[in-house]
Every structure is written in C-alpha cells, then in structure tokens.
Coordinates of C-alpha atoms and ligand atoms in Angstrom, one line a residue:
M1 CA 130.9 101.8 134.0
A2 CA 132.4 99.3 131.7
E3 CA 129.0 97.7 131.0
T4 CA 127.5 101.1 129.7
R5 CA 130.5 101.8 127.6
S6 CA 130.4 98.4 125.9
E7 CA 126.7 98.8 125.3
Q8 CA 127.2 102.0 123.4
A9 CA 130.0 100.3 121.4
V10 CA 127.7 98.2 119.3
R11 CA 127.3 99.7 115.8
A12 CA 123.7 100.2 114.8
P13 CA 123.7 98.4 111.5
L14 CA 125.1 95.3 113.3
A15 CA 122.4 95.5 115.9
W16 CA 119.8 95.7 113.1
V17 CA 121.2 92.6 111.6
A18 CA 121.0 90.8 115.0
G19 CA 117.4 91.9 115.5
I20 CA 116.3 90.8 112.0
A21 CA 118.2 87.5 112.2
A22 CA 116.6 86.7 115.6
V23 CA 113.0 87.5 114.3
V24 CA 113.5 85.6 111.1
L25 CA 114.6 82.6 113.1
G26 CA 111.8 82.9 115.7
A27 CA 109.1 83.6 113.1
G28 CA 110.2 80.6 110.9
L29 CA 110.1 78.3 113.8
G30 CA 106.8 79.7 115.0
E31 CA 105.2 79.0 111.6
L32 CA 106.7 75.5 111.6
V33 CA 105.1 74.8 114.9
A34 CA 101.8 76.1 113.6
T35 CA 101.8 73.5 110.8
V36 CA 101.5 70.9 113.6
I37 CA 99.1 72.8 115.8
G38 CA 96.8 73.9 113.0
A39 CA 97.0 76.6 110.4
A40 CA 94.8 79.0 112.4
S41 CA 97.5 79.2 115.0
S42 CA 100.1 80.7 112.6
P43 CA 101.3 84.0 114.1
F44 CA 101.2 85.6 110.7
A45 CA 97.8 84.3 109.9
A46 CA 96.4 85.3 113.3
I47 CA 97.8 88.8 113.2
G48 CA 96.8 89.2 109.6
G49 CA 93.4 88.0 110.2
A50 CA 93.0 90.3 113.2
L51 CA 94.2 93.2 111.0
I52 CA 91.7 92.4 108.3
D53 CA 88.9 92.3 110.8
A54 CA 90.1 95.5 112.5
A55 CA 90.8 97.4 109.3
P56 CA 88.3 100.2 108.6
S57 CA 86.1 99.5 105.5
W58 CA 87.8 102.2 103.4
A59 CA 91.1 100.4 103.9
K60 CA 89.7 97.1 102.8
D61 CA 87.9 98.7 99.8
A62 CA 91.3 100.3 98.9
A63 CA 93.1 97.0 99.2
I64 CA 90.6 95.2 97.0
A65 CA 90.6 98.1 94.4
L66 CA 94.5 98.2 94.5
F67 CA 95.3 94.5 94.7
G68 CA 92.1 92.7 93.7
T69 CA 92.3 89.0 94.6
A70 CA 96.0 89.5 95.4
D71 CA 95.0 91.6 98.5
K72 CA 96.0 88.8 100.9
I73 CA 99.5 88.5 99.5
A74 CA 99.9 92.2 99.7
L75 CA 98.9 92.2 103.4
L76 CA 101.3 89.4 104.3
V77 CA 104.1 91.2 102.5
G78 CA 103.2 94.3 104.5
I79 CA 103.2 92.4 107.7
A80 CA 106.6 90.9 106.9
L81 CA 108.1 94.2 106.1
T82 CA 106.7 95.8 109.3
A83 CA 108.0 92.9 111.2
L84 CA 111.5 93.3 109.7
V85 CA 111.6 97.0 110.6
L86 CA 110.4 96.3 114.2
A87 CA 113.1 93.5 114.4
A88 CA 115.8 95.9 113.4
F89 CA 114.6 98.3 116.0
A90 CA 114.6 95.6 118.7
G91 CA 118.1 94.7 117.8
W92 CA 119.2 98.3 118.2
L93 CA 117.3 98.5 121.5
E94 CA 119.0 95.3 122.7
A95 CA 122.4 96.8 121.9
R96 CA 121.6 100.2 123.5
R97 CA 119.3 99.4 126.4
P98 CA 119.4 95.8 127.3
P99 CA 117.3 94.0 128.0
W100 CA 114.6 96.0 126.2
G101 CA 115.3 94.4 122.8
R102 CA 114.6 90.9 124.2
V103 CA 111.6 92.3 126.0
V104 CA 110.1 93.9 122.8
I105 CA 110.5 90.7 120.8
G106 CA 109.1 88.6 123.7
A107 CA 106.2 91.0 124.0
F108 CA 105.3 90.7 120.3
G109 CA 105.3 87.0 120.8
A110 CA 102.9 87.4 123.7
V111 CA 100.6 89.7 121.6
G112 CA 100.7 87.2 118.8
A113 CA 99.6 84.5 121.3
V114 CA 96.7 86.5 122.6
V115 CA 95.6 87.4 119.1
A116 CA 95.8 83.8 118.0
M117 CA 93.7 82.7 121.0
T118 CA 90.9 85.2 120.3
R119 CA 90.5 84.2 116.6
A120 CA 87.2 82.4 115.9
D121 CA 88.9 79.3 114.8
A122 CA 91.4 79.2 117.6
G123 CA 92.2 75.8 119.2
A124 CA 93.5 75.0 122.7
L125 CA 97.2 75.3 121.7
S126 CA 96.9 78.2 119.3
W127 CA 99.0 80.4 121.6
L128 CA 102.0 78.1 121.3
P129 CA 103.5 79.1 117.9
S130 CA 103.6 82.7 118.8
V131 CA 105.2 82.0 122.2
V132 CA 107.8 79.8 120.5
A133 CA 108.4 82.7 118.0
G134 CA 108.8 85.2 120.8
A135 CA 110.9 83.1 123.0
V136 CA 113.3 82.0 120.2
G137 CA 113.5 85.5 118.9
A138 CA 114.3 87.0 122.3
V139 CA 116.9 84.5 123.2
T140 CA 118.6 84.8 119.8
V141 CA 118.7 88.6 119.8
W142 CA 120.3 88.4 123.3
L143 CA 122.9 85.9 122.2
L144 CA 123.7 87.7 118.9
V145 CA 124.0 91.2 120.5
R146 CA 126.2 89.8 123.2
M147 CA 128.7 88.6 120.5
L148 CA 129.0 92.2 119.3
R149 CA 130.1 93.5 122.7
P150 CA 133.8 94.0 123.1
A151 CA 135.3 91.3 125.2
A152 CA 136.6 94.1 127.5
S153 CA 133.4 94.5 129.5
E154 CA 133.7 90.9 130.6
S155 CA 137.4 91.1 131.4
P156 CA 138.6 92.6 134.6
V157 CA 141.9 93.4 133.1
P158 CA 142.2 97.0 132.0
R159 CA 142.4 97.4 128.2
D160 CA 145.5 98.2 126.4
P161 CA 145.1 101.8 125.2
D162 CA 146.7 100.8 121.9
A163 CA 144.2 98.1 121.2
P164 CA 141.3 98.7 118.9
S165 CA 139.0 101.3 120.4
A166 CA 135.9 100.0 122.1
D167 CA 133.5 100.6 119.2
E168 CA 135.6 98.2 117.1
V169 CA 134.5 94.6 117.4
P170 CA 137.5 92.3 117.0
A171 CA 137.5 90.7 113.6
P172 CA 137.1 87.1 114.8
S173 CA 134.1 87.7 116.9
R174 CA 132.6 89.8 114.1
R175 CA 133.1 86.9 111.7
A176 CA 131.4 84.6 114.2
F177 CA 128.5 87.1 114.6
F178 CA 127.9 87.1 110.8
A179 CA 128.1 83.3 110.7
W180 CA 125.6 82.9 113.5
S181 CA 123.3 85.5 112.1
G182 CA 123.5 83.9 108.7
A183 CA 122.7 80.6 110.2
A184 CA 119.7 82.0 112.1
V185 CA 118.3 83.6 108.9
A186 CA 118.9 80.4 107.0
A187 CA 117.3 78.2 109.6
G188 CA 114.3 80.6 109.8
A189 CA 113.9 80.6 106.1
L190 CA 114.2 76.8 105.8
A191 CA 111.5 76.4 108.5
A192 CA 109.2 78.8 106.6
I193 CA 109.8 76.8 103.4
A194 CA 109.1 73.6 105.1
T195 CA 105.9 75.1 106.2
T196 CA 104.8 75.8 102.7
T197 CA 105.7 72.4 101.4
R198 CA 104.0 70.7 104.4
R199 CA 100.9 72.7 103.8
A200 CA 100.8 72.0 100.1
G201 CA 101.9 68.4 100.3
S202 CA 100.2 66.7 103.1
A203 CA 97.1 68.8 103.5
A204 CA 94.8 66.0 104.7
V205 CA 91.6 67.8 103.8
S206 CA 92.7 68.2 100.2
A207 CA 93.2 64.5 100.0
V208 CA 89.8 63.8 101.6
R209 CA 88.3 66.1 99.0
A210 CA 90.2 64.5 96.1
A211 CA 88.8 61.1 97.1
L212 CA 85.3 62.2 97.5
R213 CA 82.4 61.2 95.2
L214 CA 79.4 63.4 95.4
P215 CA 76.0 61.7 95.0
T216 CA 74.0 61.9 91.8
P217 CA 71.6 64.8 92.0
A218 CA 67.9 64.1 92.6
V219 CA 67.1 67.1 90.6
T220 CA 69.4 67.7 87.6
A221 CA 69.7 71.1 86.0
A222 CA 68.7 71.4 82.4
A223 CA 71.8 71.3 80.1
V224 CA 73.3 74.7 79.2
P225 CA 71.2 75.8 76.2
E226 CA 72.7 75.6 72.8
G227 CA 73.4 79.3 72.1
A228 CA 74.2 80.3 75.7
E229 CA 77.9 80.2 74.9
L230 CA 78.8 82.5 72.0
R231 CA 82.4 81.3 71.9
I232 CA 83.9 84.6 71.3
P233 CA 87.6 84.8 72.1
G234 CA 88.0 87.2 75.1
L235 CA 84.4 86.9 76.2
A236 CA 83.9 85.5 79.7
R237 CA 82.7 81.8 79.4
V238 CA 79.1 81.4 80.3
V239 CA 80.1 78.8 82.9
T240 CA 83.1 79.9 84.8
P241 CA 85.7 77.1 85.3
N242 CA 86.5 76.6 89.1
D243 CA 90.1 77.6 88.7
R244 CA 89.0 81.0 87.1
F245 CA 86.2 81.7 89.6
Y246 CA 86.9 84.9 91.6
R247 CA 87.7 84.5 95.3
I248 CA 86.8 87.0 97.9
D249 CA 86.9 86.4 101.7
T250 CA 88.5 87.5 104.9
A251 CA 90.3 84.2 105.4
L252 CA 94.1 84.7 105.2
I253 CA 94.6 80.9 105.5
V254 CA 91.9 78.9 103.7
P255 CA 90.0 77.0 106.5
E256 CA 90.6 73.3 106.2
V257 CA 87.3 71.5 107.3
D258 CA 87.3 67.8 107.3
P259 CA 83.7 66.8 106.2
A260 CA 83.8 64.1 108.9
D261 CA 84.0 66.9 111.5
W262 CA 81.5 69.1 109.8
S263 CA 78.1 69.8 111.0
L264 CA 75.5 72.6 110.7
R265 CA 73.6 73.8 113.6
I266 CA 70.3 75.7 113.0
H267 CA 69.3 77.5 116.1
G268 CA 68.0 80.8 117.5
M269 CA 64.4 81.8 117.0
V270 CA 63.2 78.4 116.0
E271 CA 60.8 75.9 117.5
Q272 CA 63.2 73.0 116.9
E273 CA 66.9 73.1 116.8
V274 CA 68.4 71.1 114.0
T275 CA 71.8 69.7 113.6
L276 CA 73.0 68.2 110.3
T277 CA 76.1 66.1 109.7
W278 CA 77.9 65.7 106.4
D279 CA 76.6 62.2 105.9
E280 CA 73.0 63.3 106.6
L281 CA 73.4 66.2 104.1
L282 CA 74.7 63.9 101.4
A283 CA 71.8 61.5 102.0
L284 CA 69.3 64.2 101.3
P285 CA 67.9 64.6 97.6
L286 CA 70.4 67.2 96.3
E287 CA 69.5 69.6 93.5
E288 CA 71.6 71.2 90.8
S289 CA 71.2 74.9 89.8
F290 CA 73.1 77.5 87.8
T291 CA 73.6 80.6 89.8
T292 CA 75.8 83.6 89.1
L293 CA 77.6 84.8 92.2
A294 CA 78.6 88.5 92.4
C295 CA 80.7 90.5 94.9
V296 CA 79.4 93.8 96.1
S297 CA 82.9 95.1 95.8
N298 CA 82.9 94.5 92.1
P299 CA 83.4 97.8 90.3
V300 CA 81.6 98.6 87.1
G301 CA 83.3 96.5 84.5
G302 CA 85.0 94.4 87.1
T303 CA 85.6 90.7 87.3
L304 CA 84.4 89.8 90.8
I305 CA 81.6 87.8 89.4
G306 CA 81.2 84.2 88.1
N307 CA 78.7 81.6 87.1
A308 CA 78.7 78.0 88.2
L309 CA 76.6 74.8 88.3
W310 CA 76.0 74.3 92.1
L311 CA 74.9 71.1 93.8
G312 CA 73.2 71.4 97.1
Y313 CA 70.1 71.1 99.3
P314 CA 67.4 73.8 99.6
I315 CA 67.9 75.9 102.7
R316 CA 64.1 76.4 102.8
E317 CA 63.6 72.6 103.6
L318 CA 66.1 72.8 106.5
L319 CA 64.4 75.9 107.9
A320 CA 61.1 74.2 107.6
R321 CA 62.4 71.4 109.9
A322 CA 63.5 74.1 112.4
R323 CA 60.3 76.1 112.2
P324 CA 61.4 79.8 112.6
T325 CA 59.1 81.7 115.0
T326 CA 56.9 84.3 113.2
D327 CA 58.8 87.3 114.5
A328 CA 62.1 86.2 113.0
D329 CA 63.2 88.0 109.8
M330 CA 66.8 87.1 109.3
V331 CA 69.3 84.2 109.2
L332 CA 72.8 84.9 110.4
S333 CA 75.0 82.3 108.8
R334 CA 78.4 81.8 110.4
S335 CA 81.5 80.2 109.0
I336 CA 84.1 78.1 110.9
D337 CA 86.4 81.1 110.9
G338 CA 83.8 83.5 112.4
F339 CA 82.7 85.4 109.2
T340 CA 79.0 86.1 109.3
A341 CA 76.3 87.0 106.7
S342 CA 72.8 88.3 107.3
T343 CA 70.2 87.0 104.8
P344 CA 66.6 88.0 104.9
L345 CA 64.5 85.0 106.1
D346 CA 62.0 85.4 103.3
V347 CA 64.8 85.1 100.7
L348 CA 65.8 81.8 102.2
T349 CA 62.2 80.4 102.3
D350 CA 60.8 81.5 99.0
D351 CA 61.1 79.2 96.0
R352 CA 64.5 80.4 94.6
D353 CA 67.4 78.0 94.6
A354 CA 68.9 79.1 97.9
I355 CA 71.0 76.1 98.8
L356 CA 73.5 74.6 101.1
A357 CA 76.0 73.8 98.4
V358 CA 78.4 70.9 98.3
G359 CA 79.3 70.8 94.6
M360 CA 80.6 73.3 92.1
N361 CA 80.8 72.5 88.4
G362 CA 80.6 68.8 89.0
E363 CA 83.3 68.6 91.7
P364 CA 83.2 69.0 95.5
L365 CA 83.6 72.7 96.4
P366 CA 87.3 73.7 96.0
L367 CA 88.8 74.5 99.4
E368 CA 88.9 78.2 98.7
H369 CA 85.3 78.2 97.7
G370 CA 84.1 76.9 101.0
F371 CA 84.7 73.1 101.1
P372 CA 82.9 71.2 102.3
V373 CA 79.7 73.3 102.5
R374 CA 78.7 76.9 101.6
M375 CA 75.6 78.9 100.9
V376 CA 74.6 80.0 97.4
V377 CA 71.7 82.4 97.2
P378 CA 70.6 83.8 93.8
G379 CA 69.8 87.4 93.7
L380 CA 71.9 88.7 96.7
Y381 CA 75.6 89.8 96.8
G382 CA 78.0 87.3 98.4
Y383 CA 78.6 89.3 101.5
V384 CA 74.9 88.9 102.6
S385 CA 74.4 85.3 101.4
A386 CA 77.2 83.2 100.2
T387 CA 78.9 82.1 103.4
K388 CA 81.7 79.6 102.8
W389 CA 82.8 76.9 105.3
V390 CA 79.4 77.4 106.8
T391 CA 78.7 75.7 110.2
E392 CA 75.8 77.6 111.7
L393 CA 72.5 79.2 110.8
E394 CA 71.1 81.4 113.5
V395 CA 67.5 82.5 113.0
T396 CA 67.2 86.0 114.3
R397 CA 66.1 89.6 113.5
F398 CA 67.8 92.4 111.7
D399 CA 67.2 94.7 114.7
R400 CA 69.1 92.1 117.0
S401 CA 72.2 91.1 115.2
R402 CA 74.5 92.4 112.5
A403 CA 76.9 90.5 110.2
Y404 CA 80.5 90.9 109.4
W405 CA 80.1 93.5 106.7
T406 CA 76.9 95.1 107.7
D407 CA 78.7 95.8 111.0
R408 CA 81.1 97.8 108.8
G409 CA 78.6 100.0 107.2
W410 CA 77.5 98.0 104.1
D411 CA 73.8 97.6 103.2
E412 CA 71.8 95.2 105.4
R413 CA 70.0 93.5 102.4
G414 CA 72.4 93.6 99.4
P415 CA 70.2 92.7 96.4
I416 CA 72.2 92.5 93.2
K417 CA 71.9 95.5 90.9
L418 CA 71.3 95.4 87.1
Q419 CA 74.7 95.5 85.4
S420 CA 76.5 94.8 82.2
R421 CA 80.1 94.6 81.1
I422 CA 82.1 94.9 77.8
D423 CA 84.6 92.0 77.5
V424 CA 85.7 92.4 73.9
P425 CA 87.3 94.2 72.2
R426 CA 89.9 93.9 74.9
K427 CA 91.4 97.1 76.1
A428 CA 95.2 96.4 75.9
Q429 CA 95.6 95.2 72.3
G430 CA 94.9 97.8 69.6
L431 CA 92.3 96.8 67.1
S432 CA 92.7 97.0 63.3
A433 CA 89.9 98.6 61.3
G434 CA 87.2 96.5 59.8
D435 CA 84.4 94.1 60.8
T436 CA 84.7 93.0 64.4
V437 CA 82.4 92.3 67.3
I438 CA 81.6 94.0 70.6
A439 CA 80.6 91.4 73.3
G440 CA 80.1 91.1 77.0
V441 CA 77.9 89.9 79.8
A442 CA 74.8 91.3 81.6
W443 CA 73.1 90.2 84.8
Q444 CA 70.4 90.8 87.4
Q445 CA 69.9 87.5 89.3
Q446 CA 66.3 86.6 90.1
V447 CA 65.1 89.3 87.7
G448 CA 66.7 88.4 84.4
V449 CA 68.1 90.5 81.5
G450 CA 65.7 91.5 78.8
G451 CA 68.2 93.3 76.5
V452 CA 71.5 95.1 76.1
E453 CA 72.3 98.2 74.2
V454 CA 75.6 99.6 73.0
Q455 CA 76.6 103.2 72.4
I456 CA 79.5 104.1 70.2
D457 CA 81.1 107.5 70.5
D458 CA 78.0 109.1 72.0
G459 CA 75.8 108.0 69.1
P460 CA 72.5 106.4 69.4
W461 CA 71.9 103.4 71.6
L462 CA 72.0 100.2 69.4
E463 CA 70.3 97.0 70.3
A464 CA 72.8 94.1 70.9
T465 CA 71.8 90.5 70.5
L466 CA 71.3 88.5 73.6
A467 CA 72.6 84.9 73.8
T468 CA 70.2 82.4 75.2
A469 CA 70.1 82.8 79.0
I470 CA 70.6 79.8 81.1
S471 CA 68.2 81.2 83.6
D472 CA 67.2 84.5 85.3
D473 CA 69.6 83.6 88.0
T474 CA 72.6 83.7 85.7
W475 CA 74.4 86.3 83.6
V476 CA 73.8 86.3 79.9
Q477 CA 76.3 86.9 77.1
W478 CA 75.5 89.5 74.5
S479 CA 77.2 90.7 71.2
M480 CA 76.9 93.2 68.5
P481 CA 78.8 93.4 65.1
W482 CA 80.8 96.5 64.7
T483 CA 82.7 97.9 61.7
A484 CA 85.5 99.6 63.4
T485 CA 86.9 102.7 61.8
V486 CA 90.5 104.1 62.3
G487 CA 90.7 106.4 65.4
D488 CA 89.8 106.5 69.0
H489 CA 86.4 105.2 70.1
L490 CA 84.4 105.1 73.3
L491 CA 82.1 102.1 73.7
R492 CA 79.5 102.0 76.4
C493 CA 76.8 99.4 77.3
R494 CA 73.7 99.3 79.3
A495 CA 71.2 96.5 80.2
T496 CA 67.5 96.4 80.4
S497 CA 65.9 94.0 82.8
T498 CA 62.9 91.7 82.0
T499 CA 60.8 94.2 84.1
G500 CA 61.8 97.1 81.8
E501 CA 64.3 98.7 84.2
V502 CA 67.1 100.4 82.3
Q503 CA 70.6 100.2 83.9
T504 CA 71.3 103.6 85.3
S505 CA 74.1 105.8 84.2
D506 CA 74.4 107.3 87.7
I507 CA 77.8 106.5 89.0
A508 CA 77.9 104.9 92.5
P509 CA 81.0 103.3 94.1
P510 CA 80.7 99.7 95.5
A511 CA 80.0 100.8 99.1
P512 CA 77.5 100.6 100.6
D513 CA 75.3 98.6 98.3
G514 CA 76.9 97.9 94.9
A515 CA 78.4 100.0 92.2
T516 CA 76.3 101.5 89.4
G517 CA 77.0 103.3 86.1
H518 CA 77.7 102.2 82.6
H519 CA 80.8 100.3 81.7
E520 CA 82.8 102.3 79.2
R521 CA 85.8 101.2 77.2
F522 CA 88.1 103.3 75.1
I523 CA 89.6 101.6 72.1
T524 CA 92.1 102.7 69.5
V525 CA 91.6 101.4 66.0
F526 CA 94.6 101.3 63.7
Ligands
LIG1 N1 83.4 82.4 105.3 C1 83.4 83.3 104.4 N2 82.5 83.3 103.5 C2 82.3 84.3 102.6 C3 83.1 85.4 102.6 C4 84.1 85.5 103.7 O1 84.9 86.5 103.8 N3 84.2 84.4 104.6 N4 83.0 86.4 101.7 C5 81.7 86.5 101.0 C6 81.8 87.4 99.9 S1 82.0 89.0 100.2 C7 81.7 86.9 98.5 S2 81.6 88.0 97.3 C8 81.6 85.5 98.2 C9 82.6 85.1 97.3 O2 82.6 83.7 97.0 P1 83.8 83.0 96.1 O3 85.1 83.4 96.8 O4 83.5 81.6 96.1 O5 83.7 83.7 94.8 O6 81.8 84.7 99.4 C10 81.2 85.1 100.5 N5 81.3 84.1 101.7
LIG2 MO1 81.8 90.1 98.2

C-alpha cells in the first residue's frame, strides 16, 4: 500500500523535529491564552502544581535540599524537558502510526485541561489554554509530518524508478519543512516571551500593591534595641530585608489576589460565622510585632529563616467574634490556592502575637509573601501556621481534618525547636591567622534564648556574648572573639534557652518535626 510505504519513509530525526516544533507552538500559545484567562490556568503551572501536590514527601524534601528556593525553577525545567521528549515521541508516532501522534498531543492537552480545572484556584475557563495548546499542537504535528511524506503517496502516477528513493524527501519540501518548523518554534517562543513580559509588566495586583498605603499601627512595636544589630559583615541582619527573606511554598505561580476581592471567612465549629473584607480589616486597630519565621525544612545551619516587623490584627480577636465551640481544638487555615495549615486553637487564642498580617517591614506584604493577607504565628514552623494568601479559617478538630503537610506525614503541631547557627567566619573564603570573630544567630520563638556557647576543635564550650534580643519571638545575634591559628579548625555552636534547655547534639533530619543537631563549620586558617 502506497500509504504505508510513505509512512515508513519519514526519517525519525525529522519526525522528532516536527513533534517538538508542534508542541513548542502549542505550549507557547496556550501560555499566552493563560495570561488572559488567569495565571492559574497556565498548562505548565497547573501540571507543575499538580505534580507538587502529588509528589511524595521525600521527593519534595530532596528538591528543597537540592535546589533550595530554586526548587520551582528546577521543576519547570524538568517539565519542559519531559514535554520535549514526549513531543519528539509524538512526532515519531505521527510519522509511523498516524494519527497517533496527533492523538497523543491532543490527549495531553485534554489531561492539562482536566488538571487545570481541578486546581483549587481554577476559574470557569481554566481548561481553555490547555485545549488550545493541545489542538494547536495536534494540527501542527499533522501538517508538518505531512510535509515530510514523499509526494508519491498522493500521486496516482507510478514513480520513476530512477527518482530518489522513497525515504528521501525531495529537497524543496524539506526546505519548506524546516522553514515551517522554525516558524512554529519561533512563534511558540515569542508567545512564551510575551507571556513573561505581560505578567511582569501589567500585573494589576502589583500596581494595586504599589499604590497602597497601610494605616498607622494602633500598637507600635518598640524600636529595635540598640545592640540588637552587631553589624558584623557576613552575619545575618537582625531584621531581614523583604527581598532577602526566604520564600517557601507550593505555589508555582504566585497567586495574585486583589485586596478588593479578598475576604476572610471564619466558619466550622463556631457559634457565629464571621466574614471580613479588606476594608474592614484595615479599619481595625492593627498591631506591630517582630516575629522570626522559620521553615521546618530548614536544615541545621540553613537559611530558611528570617525575621521581620509584621503589621496585622490579632487572630484571637477574630476568633472571639466567631466563638469556637468548646470541643474545637484546631484552626485549619486555607489559602486561595488550596494550601492548608492546621494550627492548635489554643496557640491562636493565647496572648502571643498570632496575627492576620498585612504589612512586612513597613510595606504591604510582597506578593510572594502572601499579599494581601497572611498568618504569622510566633513559635510554630511556617507549615502549621504561616498561611499566605489566606482566605479561610475553619475551626475544627485535629481528629477531623488534616492539613497539606500533616497529610504528608509531618508533625501535627510543629513547635519550633531550639537552634543556633554560625554565620561567620564564612565557609568559602579562607581566613588569615589572627584576631577575628565568630558570630551567628540563635532562636526558639516564644521561649527565648538565654545563651550560646562555641566549641573550637573539640575543646571546652566557651560562652559567646548575646546581642540584645528584640524579643523572645525573634532570633538573637551572638558573637565571640577568636584568635585564629594557622591550620584546619572545626567550630561548633549550641544555644541554651531561657528555661535552661541545652540545644541537643542529637542529629535529626527536618522530617517530620524539624532538624536538630549542632551546627558545625570547618575553616582553614592560613
Ligand atoms: N499559601 C501558602 N502558604 C504557606 C505555604 C504554602 O505553601 N502556601 N508554605 C508555608 C511554609 S512551609 C512556610 S515555611 C512559610 C514561609 O513563608 P515565607 O515564604 O513568607 O518565608 O509559609 C507558609 N505558608
Ligand atoms: Mo516551611
């Protein structure tokens, strides 16, 4: 059969090119449509988000350990590479077994559409970008592969036996094939680039945030004490600037929540459901407080921790309006993108500065830190307390519901453990012998740090000097003079809490309830 012969005639590498060009064009246009429909509908974002949610905890831990806060970029690159391999396969399939290449690409579009619709932040049209991507990809692969088929199969005239054999595509049509494939790739890439500029340039919510003026606090935090900041080069600043604050979340695309559309619903085991709008929240007497936020995934010596001046309203006051029933013991907070955290009710109703925050270091929350409203709760790791883009507080019980991470095996309560870290001397640069300083930070929010000790080369533990703490809810800097001698040295630190607890040397990984062990640093002195 002429048809069969011509199908086998297409060379595999050309078929791969056809598949890749088709998918690049489809994906690019799909992303472009998503900028109109809403970022959550992006096929990449939807599939990436679903993968993040579906991934086993060990994979996520490994990703954070391997890529740190670049874990999302790594995931997107991984998805893109996988898509390209599948695209090449679909091109090959279209050449060998039409119409299966088209069908495979179309099916991926359909899967993307279903995934996009099942995301927590899906809109009514979230399926559209994936369907566009799939349809454009399918049609394009069909057209491109067709160009690769020898004209013979379409012509009833028997071929001249001296003409190029059937597996040779005539040069003119091959040139056309490359031209069209190149055009498809270029158009897809252009569409993708347009997507990024559009997102960066005209993001309406960024503009709203930039124009926003937060109200003056009703309760102002005391100024950072003189002596809280040791000003040692290389030592983490006692108040972390917003643009240096660590970011950890499951959101592949930062949710864009317009304050005008924001509201918080408090419901569940309450006597009175409460709804709060943005304007209502800003009209309340807002309070400032310094709280150090820490991630449970922070390894010993890690940097997934930061300290900021937050502005917000006490959650206890809002819960008092809602009146939780006496058998409730947990608040499940939910963000606009479906993330949830389970916080013990008593933690949210005692007198600590557990707040619904709108401000961070004198500015509205940055988008990636939860704009317009997030929770900040001193003393608990972020995964059980610090819900960003929060829209819902459901009062419930630990034995009735579970949260995003507790569902994946992490501890239900998540109190922050006593920890300390050496910041200087820095690891990379060698140190020259002589007088220098060892310095770092230590923390146990809600409890407070009473002291830090340093051990050099398995010698005695030596008392470091604590800087003035801002409060028990923040980390505190510490330092110790050191006369460094030539050679290799091992530095170690440990904190003692205000209650006399000494930071354990037992080594535990971050999962399931936070890393323990002493931070150690090897240093070569020249
Ligand atoms: N909506 C949402 N909020 C979230 C998360 C998330 O994945 N989604 N991650 C939590 C975790 S694990 C931590 S450690 C803190 C980090 O807050 P930051 O990114 O502002 O530093 O946010 C918490 N709030
Ligand atoms: Mo975290």
